[in-house]
Short mmCIF file of C-alpha atoms in Angstrom, two decimals:
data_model
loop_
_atom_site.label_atom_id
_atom_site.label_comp_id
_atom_site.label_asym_id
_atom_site.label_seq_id
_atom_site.Cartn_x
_atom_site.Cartn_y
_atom_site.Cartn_z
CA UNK A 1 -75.72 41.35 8.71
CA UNK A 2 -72.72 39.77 9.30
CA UNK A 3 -70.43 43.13 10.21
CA UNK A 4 -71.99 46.55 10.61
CA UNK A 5 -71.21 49.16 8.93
CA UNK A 6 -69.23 50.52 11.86
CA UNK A 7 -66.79 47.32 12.01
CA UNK A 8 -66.98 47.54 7.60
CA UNK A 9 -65.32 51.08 8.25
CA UNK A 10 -62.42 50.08 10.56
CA UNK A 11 -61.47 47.36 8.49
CA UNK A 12 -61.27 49.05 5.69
CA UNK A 13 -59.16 51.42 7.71
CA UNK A 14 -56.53 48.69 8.90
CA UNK A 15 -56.44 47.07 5.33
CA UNK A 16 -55.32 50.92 3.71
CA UNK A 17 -52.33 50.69 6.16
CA UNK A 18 -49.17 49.27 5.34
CA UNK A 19 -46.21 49.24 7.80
CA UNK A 20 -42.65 48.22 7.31
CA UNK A 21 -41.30 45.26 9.24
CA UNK A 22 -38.33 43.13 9.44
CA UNK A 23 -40.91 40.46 10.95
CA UNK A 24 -42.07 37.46 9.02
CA UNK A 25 -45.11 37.87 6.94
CA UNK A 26 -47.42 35.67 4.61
CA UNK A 27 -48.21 37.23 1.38
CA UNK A 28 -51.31 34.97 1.14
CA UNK A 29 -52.56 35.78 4.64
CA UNK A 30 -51.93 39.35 4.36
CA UNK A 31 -55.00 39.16 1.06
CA UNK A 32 -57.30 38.29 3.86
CA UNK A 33 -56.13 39.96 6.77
CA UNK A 34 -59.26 41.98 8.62
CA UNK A 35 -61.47 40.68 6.38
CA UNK A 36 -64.39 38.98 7.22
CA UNK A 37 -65.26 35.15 6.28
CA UNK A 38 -68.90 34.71 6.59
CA UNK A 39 -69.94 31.69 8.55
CA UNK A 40 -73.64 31.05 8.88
CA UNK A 41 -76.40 33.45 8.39
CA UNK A 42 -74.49 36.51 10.47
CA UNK A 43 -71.84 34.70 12.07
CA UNK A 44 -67.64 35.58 10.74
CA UNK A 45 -64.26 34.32 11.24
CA UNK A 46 -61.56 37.17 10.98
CA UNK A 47 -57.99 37.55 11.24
CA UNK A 48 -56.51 40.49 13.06
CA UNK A 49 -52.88 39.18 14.03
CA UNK A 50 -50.94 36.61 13.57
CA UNK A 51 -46.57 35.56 14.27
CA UNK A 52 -44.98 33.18 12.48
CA UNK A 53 -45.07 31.35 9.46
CA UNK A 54 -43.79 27.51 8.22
CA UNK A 55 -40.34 28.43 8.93
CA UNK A 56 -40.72 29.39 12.43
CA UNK A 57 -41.75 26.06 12.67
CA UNK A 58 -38.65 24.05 10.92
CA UNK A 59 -36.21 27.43 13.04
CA UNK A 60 -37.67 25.83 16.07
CA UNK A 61 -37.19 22.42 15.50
CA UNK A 62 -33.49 23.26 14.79
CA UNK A 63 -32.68 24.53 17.58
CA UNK A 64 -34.16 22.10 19.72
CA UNK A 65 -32.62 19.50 17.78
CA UNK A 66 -29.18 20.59 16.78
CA UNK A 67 -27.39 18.52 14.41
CA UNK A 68 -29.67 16.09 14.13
CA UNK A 69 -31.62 17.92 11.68
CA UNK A 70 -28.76 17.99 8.69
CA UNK A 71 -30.17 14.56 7.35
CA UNK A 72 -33.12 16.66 7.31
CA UNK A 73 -32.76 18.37 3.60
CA UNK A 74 -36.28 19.95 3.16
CA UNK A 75 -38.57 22.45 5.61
CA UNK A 76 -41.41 20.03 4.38
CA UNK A 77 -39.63 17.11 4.95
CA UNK A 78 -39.05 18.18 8.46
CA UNK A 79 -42.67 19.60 9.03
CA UNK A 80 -44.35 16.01 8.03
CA UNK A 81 -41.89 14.70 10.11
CA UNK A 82 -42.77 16.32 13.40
CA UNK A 83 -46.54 16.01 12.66
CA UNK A 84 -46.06 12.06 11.75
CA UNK A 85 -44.06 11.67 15.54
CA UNK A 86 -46.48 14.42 16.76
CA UNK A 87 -43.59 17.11 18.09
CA UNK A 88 -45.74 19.65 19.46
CA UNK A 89 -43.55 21.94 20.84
CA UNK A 90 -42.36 23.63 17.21
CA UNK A 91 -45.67 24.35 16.08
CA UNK A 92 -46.48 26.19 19.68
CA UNK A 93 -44.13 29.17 17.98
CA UNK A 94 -46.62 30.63 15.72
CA UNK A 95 -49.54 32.55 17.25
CA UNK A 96 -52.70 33.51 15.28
CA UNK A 97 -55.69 35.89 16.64
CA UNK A 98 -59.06 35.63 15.38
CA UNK A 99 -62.20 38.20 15.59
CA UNK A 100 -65.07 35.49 15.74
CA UNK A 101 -68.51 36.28 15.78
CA UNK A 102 -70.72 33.00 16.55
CA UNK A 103 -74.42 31.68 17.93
CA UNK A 104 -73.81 31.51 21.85
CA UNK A 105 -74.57 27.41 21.85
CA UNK A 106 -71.63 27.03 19.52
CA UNK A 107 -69.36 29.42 21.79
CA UNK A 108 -70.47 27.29 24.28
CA UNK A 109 -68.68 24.27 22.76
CA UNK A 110 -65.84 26.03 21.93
CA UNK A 111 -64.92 27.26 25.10
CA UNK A 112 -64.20 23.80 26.18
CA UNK A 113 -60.95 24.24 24.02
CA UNK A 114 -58.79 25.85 27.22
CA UNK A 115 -55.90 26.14 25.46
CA UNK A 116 -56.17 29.87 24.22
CA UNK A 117 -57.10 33.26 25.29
CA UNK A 118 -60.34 34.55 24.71
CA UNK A 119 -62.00 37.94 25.50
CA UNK A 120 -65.75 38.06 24.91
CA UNK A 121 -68.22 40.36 23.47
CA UNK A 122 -69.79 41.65 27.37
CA UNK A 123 -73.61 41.67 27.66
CA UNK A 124 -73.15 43.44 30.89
CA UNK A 125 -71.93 46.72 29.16
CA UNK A 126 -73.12 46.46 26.19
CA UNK A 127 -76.73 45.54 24.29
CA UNK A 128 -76.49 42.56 22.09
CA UNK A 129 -77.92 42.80 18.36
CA UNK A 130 -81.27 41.49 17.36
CA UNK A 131 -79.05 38.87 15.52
CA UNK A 132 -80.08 34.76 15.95
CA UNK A 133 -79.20 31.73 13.80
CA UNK A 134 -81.78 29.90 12.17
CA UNK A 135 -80.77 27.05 10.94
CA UNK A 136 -81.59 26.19 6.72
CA UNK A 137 -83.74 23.97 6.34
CA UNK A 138 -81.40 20.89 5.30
CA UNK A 139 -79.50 21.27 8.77
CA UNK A 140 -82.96 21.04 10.76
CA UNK A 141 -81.73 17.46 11.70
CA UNK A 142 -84.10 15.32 13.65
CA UNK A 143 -82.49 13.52 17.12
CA UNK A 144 -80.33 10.70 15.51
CA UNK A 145 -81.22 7.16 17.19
CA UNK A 146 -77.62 5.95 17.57
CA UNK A 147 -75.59 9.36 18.17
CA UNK A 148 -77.00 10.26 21.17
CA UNK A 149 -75.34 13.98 20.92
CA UNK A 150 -75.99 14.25 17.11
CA UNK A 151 -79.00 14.78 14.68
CA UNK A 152 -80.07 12.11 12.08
CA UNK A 153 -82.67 12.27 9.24
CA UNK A 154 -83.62 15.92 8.12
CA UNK A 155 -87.36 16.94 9.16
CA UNK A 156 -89.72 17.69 6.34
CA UNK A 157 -93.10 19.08 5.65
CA UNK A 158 -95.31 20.36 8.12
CA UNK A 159 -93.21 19.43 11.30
CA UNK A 160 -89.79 21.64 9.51
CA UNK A 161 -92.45 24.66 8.75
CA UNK A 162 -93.64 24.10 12.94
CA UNK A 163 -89.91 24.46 14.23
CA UNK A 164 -88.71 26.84 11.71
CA UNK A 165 -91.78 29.16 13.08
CA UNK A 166 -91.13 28.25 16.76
CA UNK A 167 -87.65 29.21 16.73
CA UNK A 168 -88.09 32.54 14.71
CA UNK A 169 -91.19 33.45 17.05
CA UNK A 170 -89.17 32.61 20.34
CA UNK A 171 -86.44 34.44 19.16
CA UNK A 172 -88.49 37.64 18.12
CA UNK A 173 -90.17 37.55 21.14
CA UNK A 174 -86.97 37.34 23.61
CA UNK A 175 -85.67 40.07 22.02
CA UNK A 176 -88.64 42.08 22.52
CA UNK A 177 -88.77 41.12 26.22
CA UNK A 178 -85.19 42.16 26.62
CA UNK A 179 -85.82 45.34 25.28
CA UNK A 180 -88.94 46.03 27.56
CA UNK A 181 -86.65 45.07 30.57
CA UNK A 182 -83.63 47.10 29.39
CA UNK A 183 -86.20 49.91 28.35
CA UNK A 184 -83.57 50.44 25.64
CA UNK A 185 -84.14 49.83 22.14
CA UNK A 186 -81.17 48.11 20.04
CA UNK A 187 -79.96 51.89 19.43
CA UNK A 188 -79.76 52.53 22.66
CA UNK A 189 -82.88 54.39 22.53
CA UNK A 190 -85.66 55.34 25.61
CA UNK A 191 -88.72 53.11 25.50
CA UNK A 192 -90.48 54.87 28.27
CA UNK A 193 -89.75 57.77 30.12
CA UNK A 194 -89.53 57.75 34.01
CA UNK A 195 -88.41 53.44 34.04
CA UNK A 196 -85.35 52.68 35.13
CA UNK A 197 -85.11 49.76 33.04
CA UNK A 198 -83.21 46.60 34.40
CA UNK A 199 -79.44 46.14 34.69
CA UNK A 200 -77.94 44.80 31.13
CA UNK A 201 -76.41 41.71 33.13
CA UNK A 202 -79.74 40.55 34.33
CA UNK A 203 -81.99 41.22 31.34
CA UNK A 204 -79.39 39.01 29.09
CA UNK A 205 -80.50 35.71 30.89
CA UNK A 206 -83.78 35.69 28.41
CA UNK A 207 -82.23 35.91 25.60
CA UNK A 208 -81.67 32.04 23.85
CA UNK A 209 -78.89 30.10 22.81
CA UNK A 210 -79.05 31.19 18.58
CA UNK A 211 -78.31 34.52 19.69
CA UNK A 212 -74.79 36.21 18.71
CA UNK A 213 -72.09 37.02 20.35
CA UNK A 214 -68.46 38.02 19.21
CA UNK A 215 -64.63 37.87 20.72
CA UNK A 216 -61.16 37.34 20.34
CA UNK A 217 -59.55 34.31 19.94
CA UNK A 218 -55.81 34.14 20.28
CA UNK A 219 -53.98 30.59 19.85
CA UNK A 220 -50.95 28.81 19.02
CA UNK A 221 -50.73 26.80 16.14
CA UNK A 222 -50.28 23.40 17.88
CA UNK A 223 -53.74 23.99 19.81
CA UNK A 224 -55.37 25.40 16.44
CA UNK A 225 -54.50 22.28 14.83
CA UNK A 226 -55.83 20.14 17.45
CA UNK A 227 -59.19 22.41 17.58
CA UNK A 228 -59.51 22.07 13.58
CA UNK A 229 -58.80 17.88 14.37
CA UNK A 230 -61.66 17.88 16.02
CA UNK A 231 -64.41 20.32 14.91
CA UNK A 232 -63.34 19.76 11.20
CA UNK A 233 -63.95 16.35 11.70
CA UNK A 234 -67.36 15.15 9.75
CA UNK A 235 -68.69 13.64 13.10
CA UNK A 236 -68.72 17.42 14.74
CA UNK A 237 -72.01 19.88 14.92
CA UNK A 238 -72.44 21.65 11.64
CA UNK A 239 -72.59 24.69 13.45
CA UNK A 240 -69.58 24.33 14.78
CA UNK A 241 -67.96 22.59 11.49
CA UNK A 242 -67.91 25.37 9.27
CA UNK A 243 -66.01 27.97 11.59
CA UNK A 244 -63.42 25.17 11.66
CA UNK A 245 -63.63 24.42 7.54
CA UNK A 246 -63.15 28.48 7.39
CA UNK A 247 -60.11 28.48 9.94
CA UNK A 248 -58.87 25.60 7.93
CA UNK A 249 -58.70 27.98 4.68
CA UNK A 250 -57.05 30.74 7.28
CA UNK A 251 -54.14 27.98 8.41
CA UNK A 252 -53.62 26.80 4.21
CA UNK A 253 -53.12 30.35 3.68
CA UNK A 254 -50.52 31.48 6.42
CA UNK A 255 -48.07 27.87 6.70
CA UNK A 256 -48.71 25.63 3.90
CA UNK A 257 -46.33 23.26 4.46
CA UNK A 258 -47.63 22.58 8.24
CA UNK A 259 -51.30 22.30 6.54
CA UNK A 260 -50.27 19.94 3.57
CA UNK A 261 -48.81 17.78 6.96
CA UNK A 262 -51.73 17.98 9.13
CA UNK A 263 -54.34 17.15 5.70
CA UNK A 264 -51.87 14.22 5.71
CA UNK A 265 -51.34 12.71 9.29
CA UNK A 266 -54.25 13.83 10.65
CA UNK A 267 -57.31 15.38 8.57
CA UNK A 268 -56.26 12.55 6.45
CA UNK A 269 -54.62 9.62 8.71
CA UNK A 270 -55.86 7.56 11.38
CA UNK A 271 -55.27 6.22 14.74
CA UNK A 272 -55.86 2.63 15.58
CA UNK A 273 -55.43 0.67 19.21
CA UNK A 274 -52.74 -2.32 19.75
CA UNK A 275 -55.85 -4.49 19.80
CA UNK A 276 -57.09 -2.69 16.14
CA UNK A 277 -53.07 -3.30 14.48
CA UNK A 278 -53.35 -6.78 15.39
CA UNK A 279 -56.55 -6.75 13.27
CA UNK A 280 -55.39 -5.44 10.39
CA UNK A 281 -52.50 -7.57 10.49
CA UNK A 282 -54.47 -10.70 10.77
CA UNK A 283 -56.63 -9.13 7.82
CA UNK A 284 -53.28 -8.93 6.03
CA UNK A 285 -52.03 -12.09 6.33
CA UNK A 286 -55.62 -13.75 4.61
CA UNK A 287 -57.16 -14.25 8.13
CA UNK A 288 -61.40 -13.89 7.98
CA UNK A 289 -61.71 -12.02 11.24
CA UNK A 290 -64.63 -11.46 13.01
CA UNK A 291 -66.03 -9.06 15.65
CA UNK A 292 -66.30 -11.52 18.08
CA UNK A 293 -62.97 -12.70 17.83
CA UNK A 294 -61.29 -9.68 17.21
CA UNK A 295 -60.86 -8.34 21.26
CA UNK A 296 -62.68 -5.31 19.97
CA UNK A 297 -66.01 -3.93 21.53
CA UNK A 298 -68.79 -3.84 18.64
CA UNK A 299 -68.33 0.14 18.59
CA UNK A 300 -64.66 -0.13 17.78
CA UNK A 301 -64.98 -2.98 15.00
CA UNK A 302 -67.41 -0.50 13.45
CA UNK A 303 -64.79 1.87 13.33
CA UNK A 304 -61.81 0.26 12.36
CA UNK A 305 -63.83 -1.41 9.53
CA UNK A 306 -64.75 1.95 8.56
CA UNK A 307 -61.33 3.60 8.14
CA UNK A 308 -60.07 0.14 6.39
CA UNK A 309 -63.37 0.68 3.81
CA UNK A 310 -65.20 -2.23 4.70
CA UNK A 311 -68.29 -1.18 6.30
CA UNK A 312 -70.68 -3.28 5.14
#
């Protein structure tokens, strides 16, 4: 399950509190605060704090720029305009924290983002949950052939059945292991009598990849932003793609202005090399252009040729 019934309690505890504050707050996020989005078969994506809202960002951006702002008429106006010349600094104002819980593999990729804080679920105190991800069997991609770090064509038949058993067995069977070396069941539990049982931090290093862990995630917007950029992209893991389309919904919800800008210049937008603007100029002006003439490597032509829409 994706909370227990434990964690179902305390939220429903924080969500019957109200408290008075002169601080900013977001109607919309407020709906979903504590709440749970469920991501993957047991995996979530939470909210449990957040500072700030779209006119934190545009109050920032004043300050820093003084007067210069008064041909600015709009908060919009001057939120697309700091995404479109990429002014990070305003955007670093408002904070969000998120309760994630996620397969270890994909924690593993996003801990590469070191640009927030991040306190983790500790296997060395506590005894993870007999929880794993399995993937469905439309995301049981076989090893693409150009994408060397991606998956191509989905398996079928026989050979989906084989690893859809293999990973359910391993997992099963870990878990079982770990509890014979912990000599603790899942509720804490005796097995046997009279073991000692092996230390928590050692008996974790059995366990595989799918299996779940959970922690806290605080970051500021400008980093969130550049996370979602990249893991909401269509070329990023699955796994991995769907916390960020979730934290995507989260972001809509609390500054709406700084989401409509960033589904604009960047979700939406593109980035091109010198080399790639002279292209499209020469495309422009009636010019056939090839690859080989372009200055571009093969890779790049591909592309730029498939942001213009001309793939072939």
């Amino acid at each position: 399950m994706p909370i227990t019934p434990e964690q179902r309690a305390e939220i429903d505890r924080l969500r019957a509190v109200t408290a008075t504050t002169r601080r900013a707050t977001v109607p919309a996020l407020e709906e979903i605060l504590y709440e749970p989005l469920e991501v993957l078969d047991h995996g979530f994506v939470r909210v449990v704090d957040y500072m700030g809202d779209d006119s934190a960002v545009v109050q920032a951006a004043r300050v820093s720029y003084g007067k210069g702002t008064k041909k600015v008429t709009e908060d919009a106006g001057l939120i697309k305009y700091l995404m479109r010349h990429r002014h990070s600094t305003p955007f670093e104002m408002c904070e969000i924290k998120f309760h994630v819980k996620l397969p270890i593999f994909v924690a593993r990729q996003w801990i590469r983002h070191r640009t927030a804080n991040v306190n983790e679920y500790s296997a060395r105190y506590s005894i993870l949950d007999r929880e794993f991800y399995i993937p469905t069997p439309e995301n049981l991609g076989a090893q693409a052939v150009v994408n060397r770090q991606g998956r191509g064509d989905v398996l079928q038949g026989d050979e989906a059945a084989s690893v859809m058993k293999l990973l359910r067995d391993d997992s099963e069977t870990v878990y079982a292991h770990y509890e014979e070396m912990l000599n603790q069941r899942e509720d804490g539990t005796t097995i046997a009598e009279g073991r000692q049982g092996l230390a928590r931090e050692l008996a974790r290093m059995n366990l595989t990849l799918n299996y779940y862990t959970q922690w806290y995630w605080k970051v500021d917007l400008h980093n969130l932003l550049h996370f979602l950029s990249l893991r909401a992209d269509p070329h990023a893991q699955y796994e991995i793609r769907v916390y960020a389309e979730a934290m995507l919904d989260v972001v809509k919800r609390w500054v709406p202005a700084v989401f409509d800008a960033f589904s604009e210049y960047r979700l939406g937008g593109t980035h091109m090399s010198k080399t790639g603007l002279e292209v499209v100029k020469r495309l422009l002006s009636g010019e056939a252009v090839t690859q080989e003439a372009s200055g571009l490597s093969k890779r790049e032509w591909r592309e730029l040729m498939d942001q213009l829409g001309r793939a072939e």
